[in-house]
CSV table of C-alpha atoms and ligand atoms in Angstrom, one decimal:
chain,number,residue,atom,x,y,z
A,1,UNK,CA,-0.1,0.2,0.2
A,2,UNK,CA,1.5,2.8,-0.7
A,3,UNK,CA,0.5,6.5,1.9
A,4,UNK,CA,1.2,9.8,0.8
A,5,UNK,CA,2.4,11.7,3.7
A,6,UNK,CA,1.7,15.3,4.1
A,7,UNK,CA,4.7,16.4,2.3
A,8,UNK,CA,3.2,14.7,-0.8
A,9,UNK,CA,5.9,12.0,-0.1
A,10,UNK,CA,4.9,8.1,-0.6
A,11,UNK,CA,5.4,5.7,0.9
A,12,UNK,CA,5.3,2.2,1.6
A,13,UNK,CA,3.5,-0.8,3.9
A,14,UNK,CA,5.0,-3.2,3.9
A,15,UNK,CA,3.6,-6.3,6.2
A,16,UNK,CA,6.9,-8.7,4.6
A,17,UNK,CA,10.4,-7.9,4.2
A,18,UNK,CA,13.7,-9.1,4.1
A,19,UNK,CA,17.5,-7.4,5.3
A,20,UNK,CA,20.8,-9.1,4.1
A,21,UNK,CA,18.8,-12.6,3.4
A,22,UNK,CA,21.9,-15.0,1.9
A,23,UNK,CA,21.5,-18.3,1.3
A,24,UNK,CA,24.8,-20.5,0.0
A,25,UNK,CA,25.4,-23.7,-1.5
A,26,UNK,CA,28.5,-25.0,-1.8
A,27,UNK,CA,30.3,-22.0,-3.8
A,28,UNK,CA,26.9,-21.1,-5.3
A,29,UNK,CA,25.9,-17.5,-3.1
A,30,UNK,CA,22.1,-18.8,-4.1
A,31,UNK,CA,20.3,-15.7,-2.0
A,32,UNK,CA,23.1,-13.4,-1.9
A,33,UNK,CA,22.3,-10.5,1.4
A,34,UNK,CA,18.9,-9.3,-0.4
A,35,UNK,CA,16.7,-6.7,0.7
A,36,UNK,CA,13.6,-6.8,-0.3
A,37,UNK,CA,10.9,-4.7,0.7
A,38,UNK,CA,6.9,-6.4,-0.5
A,39,UNK,CA,4.2,-3.8,-0.2
A,40,UNK,CA,1.0,-4.6,1.4
A,41,UNK,CA,-2.1,-5.6,-0.2
A,42,UNK,CA,-0.4,-5.4,-3.0
A,43,UNK,CA,0.6,-7.9,-5.7
A,44,UNK,CA,3.9,-8.0,-6.3
A,45,UNK,CA,6.3,-9.9,-8.4
A,46,UNK,CA,9.5,-11.6,-8.0
A,47,UNK,CA,11.4,-11.9,-11.8
A,48,UNK,CA,14.9,-12.7,-12.7
A,49,UNK,CA,16.6,-15.4,-14.4
A,50,UNK,CA,16.6,-19.4,-14.3
A,51,UNK,CA,19.0,-19.5,-11.2
A,52,UNK,CA,18.4,-16.0,-10.1
A,53,UNK,CA,18.0,-16.9,-7.0
A,54,UNK,CA,14.2,-16.3,-6.7
A,55,UNK,CA,13.0,-20.3,-5.4
A,56,UNK,CA,15.7,-20.5,-2.9
A,57,UNK,CA,14.5,-17.1,-1.5
A,58,UNK,CA,11.3,-18.1,-1.1
A,59,UNK,CA,12.5,-21.1,0.7
A,60,UNK,CA,14.1,-19.1,3.1
A,61,UNK,CA,11.5,-16.5,3.6
A,62,UNK,CA,8.6,-19.7,4.3
A,63,UNK,CA,11.1,-21.2,6.4
A,64,UNK,CA,11.7,-24.2,4.2
A,65,UNK,CA,15.0,-23.8,4.3
A,66,UNK,CA,17.3,-21.7,7.2
A,67,UNK,CA,19.0,-18.7,5.6
A,68,UNK,CA,22.9,-18.2,6.7
A,69,UNK,CA,22.7,-15.3,7.9
A,70,UNK,CA,20.2,-11.8,7.3
A,71,UNK,CA,16.1,-11.6,8.4
A,72,UNK,CA,12.6,-12.2,7.2
A,73,UNK,CA,10.7,-9.6,9.0
A,74,UNK,CA,6.8,-10.4,8.8
A,75,UNK,CA,4.1,-8.0,10.5
A,76,UNK,CA,7.4,-6.4,13.0
A,77,UNK,CA,8.1,-10.1,13.8
A,78,UNK,CA,11.1,-10.9,13.1
A,79,UNK,CA,9.6,-15.2,11.7
A,80,UNK,CA,13.2,-16.0,10.4
A,81,UNK,CA,14.5,-19.7,10.6
A,82,UNK,CA,11.0,-20.7,12.0
A,83,UNK,CA,9.3,-24.0,11.2
A,84,UNK,CA,7.3,-23.8,7.9
A,85,UNK,CA,4.0,-24.6,9.7
A,86,UNK,CA,4.7,-21.9,12.1
A,87,UNK,CA,5.1,-19.0,9.4
A,88,UNK,CA,2.1,-20.6,7.7
A,89,UNK,CA,0.3,-20.1,10.7
A,90,UNK,CA,1.8,-16.6,11.0
A,91,UNK,CA,-0.4,-15.7,7.9
A,92,UNK,CA,1.9,-16.9,4.8
A,93,UNK,CA,0.9,-19.0,2.3
A,94,UNK,CA,2.8,-20.6,-0.5
A,95,UNK,CA,3.1,-22.5,-3.5
A,96,UNK,CA,5.8,-24.7,-4.9
A,97,UNK,CA,7.3,-24.5,-8.6
A,98,UNK,CA,6.6,-28.3,-9.0
A,99,UNK,CA,2.8,-28.2,-7.4
A,100,UNK,CA,2.7,-30.1,-4.7
A,101,UNK,CA,-0.7,-32.1,-4.6
A,102,UNK,CA,-0.5,-36.0,-3.4
A,103,UNK,CA,-1.2,-37.7,-6.9
A,104,UNK,CA,-3.2,-40.3,-5.8
A,105,UNK,CA,-5.9,-38.7,-3.3
A,106,UNK,CA,-9.1,-37.3,-4.4
A,107,UNK,CA,-9.2,-33.5,-5.2
A,108,UNK,CA,-11.6,-33.2,-1.7
A,109,UNK,CA,-9.0,-35.1,0.2
A,110,UNK,CA,-6.2,-33.1,-1.1
A,111,UNK,CA,-7.8,-29.7,-0.2
A,112,UNK,CA,-8.5,-30.6,3.4
A,113,UNK,CA,-5.5,-32.8,4.4
A,114,UNK,CA,-3.2,-28.9,2.9
A,115,UNK,CA,-5.4,-27.5,6.5
A,116,UNK,CA,-3.0,-30.7,8.7
A,117,UNK,CA,0.2,-29.6,6.4
A,118,UNK,CA,-0.1,-26.4,7.4
A,119,UNK,CA,0.3,-27.4,10.8
A,120,UNK,CA,-3.2,-25.4,11.5
A,121,UNK,CA,-4.6,-28.8,13.3
A,122,UNK,CA,-3.1,-31.5,14.9
A,123,UNK,CA,-2.1,-34.2,12.9
A,124,UNK,CA,-4.0,-36.4,15.5
A,125,UNK,CA,-6.9,-34.1,15.2
A,126,UNK,CA,-10.1,-36.1,14.1
A,127,UNK,CA,-9.6,-36.8,10.2
A,128,UNK,CA,-11.8,-33.8,9.1
A,129,UNK,CA,-14.8,-31.9,10.5
A,130,UNK,CA,-18.3,-31.1,8.5
A,131,UNK,CA,-17.0,-27.8,8.9
A,132,UNK,CA,-14.0,-27.8,7.0
A,133,UNK,CA,-15.7,-29.7,4.2
A,134,UNK,CA,-17.8,-27.1,3.7
A,135,UNK,CA,-15.3,-24.8,3.4
A,136,UNK,CA,-12.7,-27.0,1.3
A,137,UNK,CA,-16.1,-27.0,-0.9
A,138,UNK,CA,-16.4,-24.0,-1.0
A,139,UNK,CA,-13.3,-23.3,-2.2
A,140,UNK,CA,-12.7,-25.8,-4.9
A,141,UNK,CA,-15.9,-23.6,-6.1
A,142,UNK,CA,-14.4,-20.8,-6.0
A,143,UNK,CA,-10.9,-22.1,-8.5
A,144,UNK,CA,-13.1,-23.8,-10.7
A,145,UNK,CA,-12.7,-27.8,-10.0
A,146,UNK,CA,-15.7,-28.6,-7.9
A,147,UNK,CA,-16.5,-31.0,-10.7
A,148,UNK,CA,-13.8,-32.6,-10.6
A,149,UNK,CA,-14.1,-33.1,-6.4
A,150,UNK,CA,-13.8,-37.4,-6.7
A,151,UNK,CA,-11.2,-37.3,-8.9
A,152,UNK,CA,-8.1,-38.3,-8.2
A,153,UNK,CA,-5.4,-35.8,-8.2
A,154,UNK,CA,-3.6,-37.1,-11.0
A,155,UNK,CA,-6.2,-36.7,-13.1
A,156,UNK,CA,-6.0,-33.4,-13.0
A,157,UNK,CA,-3.9,-31.2,-15.6
A,158,UNK,CA,-1.3,-29.4,-14.8
A,159,UNK,CA,-2.7,-26.1,-14.8
A,160,UNK,CA,-6.5,-27.8,-13.1
A,161,UNK,CA,-3.0,-29.4,-10.2
A,162,UNK,CA,-2.0,-25.5,-9.3
A,163,UNK,CA,-5.8,-24.3,-9.1
A,164,UNK,CA,-6.2,-27.2,-6.3
A,165,UNK,CA,-2.9,-26.6,-4.3
A,166,UNK,CA,-3.8,-23.2,-4.1
A,167,UNK,CA,-6.9,-24.1,-2.8
A,168,UNK,CA,-5.2,-25.8,-0.5
A,169,UNK,CA,-2.8,-22.8,0.7
A,170,UNK,CA,-6.2,-20.8,0.9
A,171,UNK,CA,-7.4,-23.4,2.9
A,172,UNK,CA,-4.9,-21.9,6.0
A,173,UNK,CA,-6.4,-18.4,5.3
A,174,UNK,CA,-3.7,-16.7,4.5
A,175,UNK,CA,-3.4,-13.0,4.3
A,176,UNK,CA,-0.2,-13.8,2.5
A,177,UNK,CA,0.5,-15.6,-0.8
A,178,UNK,CA,2.9,-16.7,-2.4
A,179,UNK,CA,3.0,-18.5,-5.7
A,180,UNK,CA,6.5,-19.6,-7.0
A,181,UNK,CA,5.4,-19.6,-10.9
A,182,UNK,CA,2.0,-20.0,-11.0
A,183,UNK,CA,1.7,-20.4,-14.6
A,184,UNK,CA,4.6,-22.7,-15.6
A,185,UNK,CA,3.4,-25.4,-18.0
A,186,UNK,CA,-0.3,-24.5,-17.6
A,187,UNK,CA,-2.6,-23.6,-20.1
A,188,UNK,CA,-3.7,-20.4,-21.5
A,189,UNK,CA,-7.2,-20.9,-21.1
A,190,UNK,CA,-6.3,-21.8,-17.0
A,191,UNK,CA,-3.3,-18.8,-16.3
A,192,UNK,CA,-6.3,-16.4,-17.3
A,193,UNK,CA,-8.1,-18.2,-14.9
A,194,UNK,CA,-5.2,-18.3,-12.1
A,195,UNK,CA,-5.0,-14.5,-13.4
A,196,UNK,CA,-8.4,-13.4,-12.4
A,197,UNK,CA,-8.2,-15.1,-9.0
A,198,UNK,CA,-5.0,-13.4,-7.9
A,199,UNK,CA,-6.6,-10.6,-8.8
A,200,UNK,CA,-9.9,-10.9,-6.7
A,201,UNK,CA,-8.1,-12.8,-3.8
A,202,UNK,CA,-6.7,-8.8,-3.8
A,203,UNK,CA,-9.0,-7.1,-4.1
A,204,UNK,CA,-10.3,-9.0,-0.7
A,205,UNK,CA,-7.0,-7.3,0.7
A,206,UNK,CA,-4.7,-10.4,-0.5
A,207,UNK,CA,-0.5,-9.5,-0.3
A,208,UNK,CA,0.9,-11.7,-3.5
A,209,UNK,CA,4.0,-12.3,-3.9
A,210,UNK,CA,4.9,-13.8,-6.8
A,211,UNK,CA,7.3,-15.8,-9.3
A,212,UNK,CA,6.6,-15.6,-12.7
A,213,UNK,CA,8.1,-16.0,-15.6
A,214,UNK,CA,5.3,-14.9,-18.1
A,215,UNK,CA,6.0,-11.4,-18.8
A,216,UNK,CA,2.4,-10.2,-20.1
A,217,UNK,CA,1.0,-12.1,-16.5
A,218,UNK,CA,3.5,-10.2,-14.8
A,219,UNK,CA,3.6,-7.0,-16.1
A,220,UNK,CA,-0.8,-7.5,-16.2
A,221,UNK,CA,-1.4,-8.3,-12.9
A,222,UNK,CA,1.3,-6.7,-10.9
A,223,UNK,CA,1.4,-3.5,-8.9
A,224,UNK,CA,5.0,-3.9,-8.3
A,225,UNK,CA,8.1,-5.4,-9.6
A,226,UNK,CA,10.7,-7.0,-8.1
A,227,UNK,CA,13.9,-8.0,-10.7
A,228,UNK,CA,16.3,-10.4,-9.3
A,229,UNK,CA,19.7,-11.2,-10.7
A,230,UNK,CA,22.6,-13.5,-8.5
A,231,UNK,CA,20.4,-13.5,-5.6
A,232,UNK,CA,19.7,-10.0,-4.9
A,233,UNK,CA,17.9,-6.9,-6.2
A,234,UNK,CA,18.8,-5.2,-9.2
A,235,UNK,CA,16.1,-3.2,-9.6
A,236,UNK,CA,12.0,-2.4,-8.2
A,237,UNK,CA,9.1,-0.2,-9.7
A,238,UNK,CA,6.3,-0.5,-11.4
A,239,UNK,CA,6.2,-2.8,-14.4
A,240,UNK,CA,6.0,0.7,-16.7
A,241,UNK,CA,9.5,1.5,-14.6
A,242,UNK,CA,10.7,-2.1,-14.8
A,243,UNK,CA,10.6,-2.9,-18.4
A,244,UNK,CA,12.2,0.0,-19.3
A,245,UNK,CA,15.2,-0.3,-16.9
A,246,UNK,CA,18.2,-1.3,-18.5
A,247,UNK,CA,19.7,-3.2,-16.2
A,248,UNK,CA,16.7,-5.2,-16.5
A,249,UNK,CA,16.9,-5.6,-19.8
A,250,UNK,CA,20.7,-6.8,-19.8
A,251,UNK,CA,20.5,-9.3,-16.5
A,252,UNK,CA,16.7,-10.6,-17.5
A,253,UNK,CA,16.0,-9.8,-20.9
A,254,UNK,CA,19.6,-10.1,-22.5
A,255,UNK,CA,20.0,-7.5,-24.3
B,1,ATP,N1,19.6,-27.6,-2.5
B,1,ATP,C1,20.8,-27.0,-3.6
B,1,ATP,N2,22.0,-27.4,-3.3
B,1,ATP,C2,22.3,-26.8,-4.1
B,1,ATP,N3,22.4,-26.0,-4.9
B,1,ATP,C3,21.1,-25.3,-5.0
B,1,ATP,C4,20.2,-25.7,-4.9
B,1,ATP,N4,19.0,-25.0,-4.7
B,1,ATP,C5,19.3,-23.9,-5.3
B,1,ATP,N5,20.4,-23.9,-5.9
B,1,ATP,C6,21.7,-23.6,-6.9
B,1,ATP,O1,21.1,-22.0,-6.3
B,1,ATP,C7,20.7,-20.9,-7.4
B,1,ATP,C8,19.6,-20.4,-7.4
B,1,ATP,O2,18.6,-21.4,-7.8
B,1,ATP,P1,16.9,-21.1,-7.7
B,1,ATP,O3,16.0,-22.1,-8.0
B,1,ATP,O4,16.9,-20.6,-6.6
B,1,ATP,O5,17.0,-19.8,-8.5
B,1,ATP,P2,15.5,-19.7,-9.5
B,1,ATP,O6,15.3,-18.0,-9.8
B,1,ATP,O7,14.5,-20.0,-8.9
B,1,ATP,O8,15.8,-20.0,-11.3
B,1,ATP,P3,14.0,-20.6,-12.1
B,1,ATP,O9,13.6,-19.4,-12.3
B,1,ATP,O10,15.3,-21.6,-12.7
B,1,ATP,O11,13.3,-21.2,-11.1
B,1,ATP,C9,21.0,-21.7,-9.0
B,1,ATP,O12,22.0,-21.9,-9.1
B,1,ATP,C10,20.6,-23.3,-8.4
B,1,ATP,O13,21.3,-24.7,-9.0
B,2,MG,MG1,12.7,-21.3,-8.8
């Protein structure tokens, strides 16, 4: 969110930021001192060439891997190195670059199991409550695959699997959602569906952080674009500004 101060200067309202975030694999500085400030209530995109550290950055923020140094702050709390379920519980939901679903489980069960994977309910709790089932069904309607409720997840198209994963993320009622390549490998009609869903959820107040290579989608959806190169941001701004930044053209578009 951008607020206009009395002086006329604009300030960024952020719920999620990193300072000096670093993750080294062997000799590779996958994330290298990244200072990133996401805009709260907006659709933020994180773009950059293959191997520039976007997924590793996501993994550090969501607790999937522990950064070597630096901090992650969410809603004024230091969440650096916390367990994934604790971070999910704090309000950050995420999807994965390679869709993570249970292929032989039904579509409905996949959404229900997502509640447990995010640690919102204990694994020892009763298998499901009526309220959970109702909510899962509503989310399947929302993402547009309720007609496939009883199908095995493996029988869905890849785009439908991405929508299923998103329904699972929504079970946790996150206020911030991180999507790693939501359009990757997805056919164009479902890319449109995913884009509209992101816009609808954002209009309801959800902050988005989206890693995506599909530039048409990024430029049409995003309010704020952050460009990664070699593990850190090299430019950021509105889609228009970023697209004309020579550093971005050089690093990302290779021109
Ligand atoms: N678990 C790992 N072990 C060793 N090296 C890794 C590991 N994960 C990532 N890397 C390396 O870290 C660098 C950043 O990779 P990362 O997957 O974060 O990039 P990315 O920006 O998400 O790329 P892409 O756009 O292709 O998904 C790459 O050089 C990659 O080979
Ligand atoms: Mg990646």
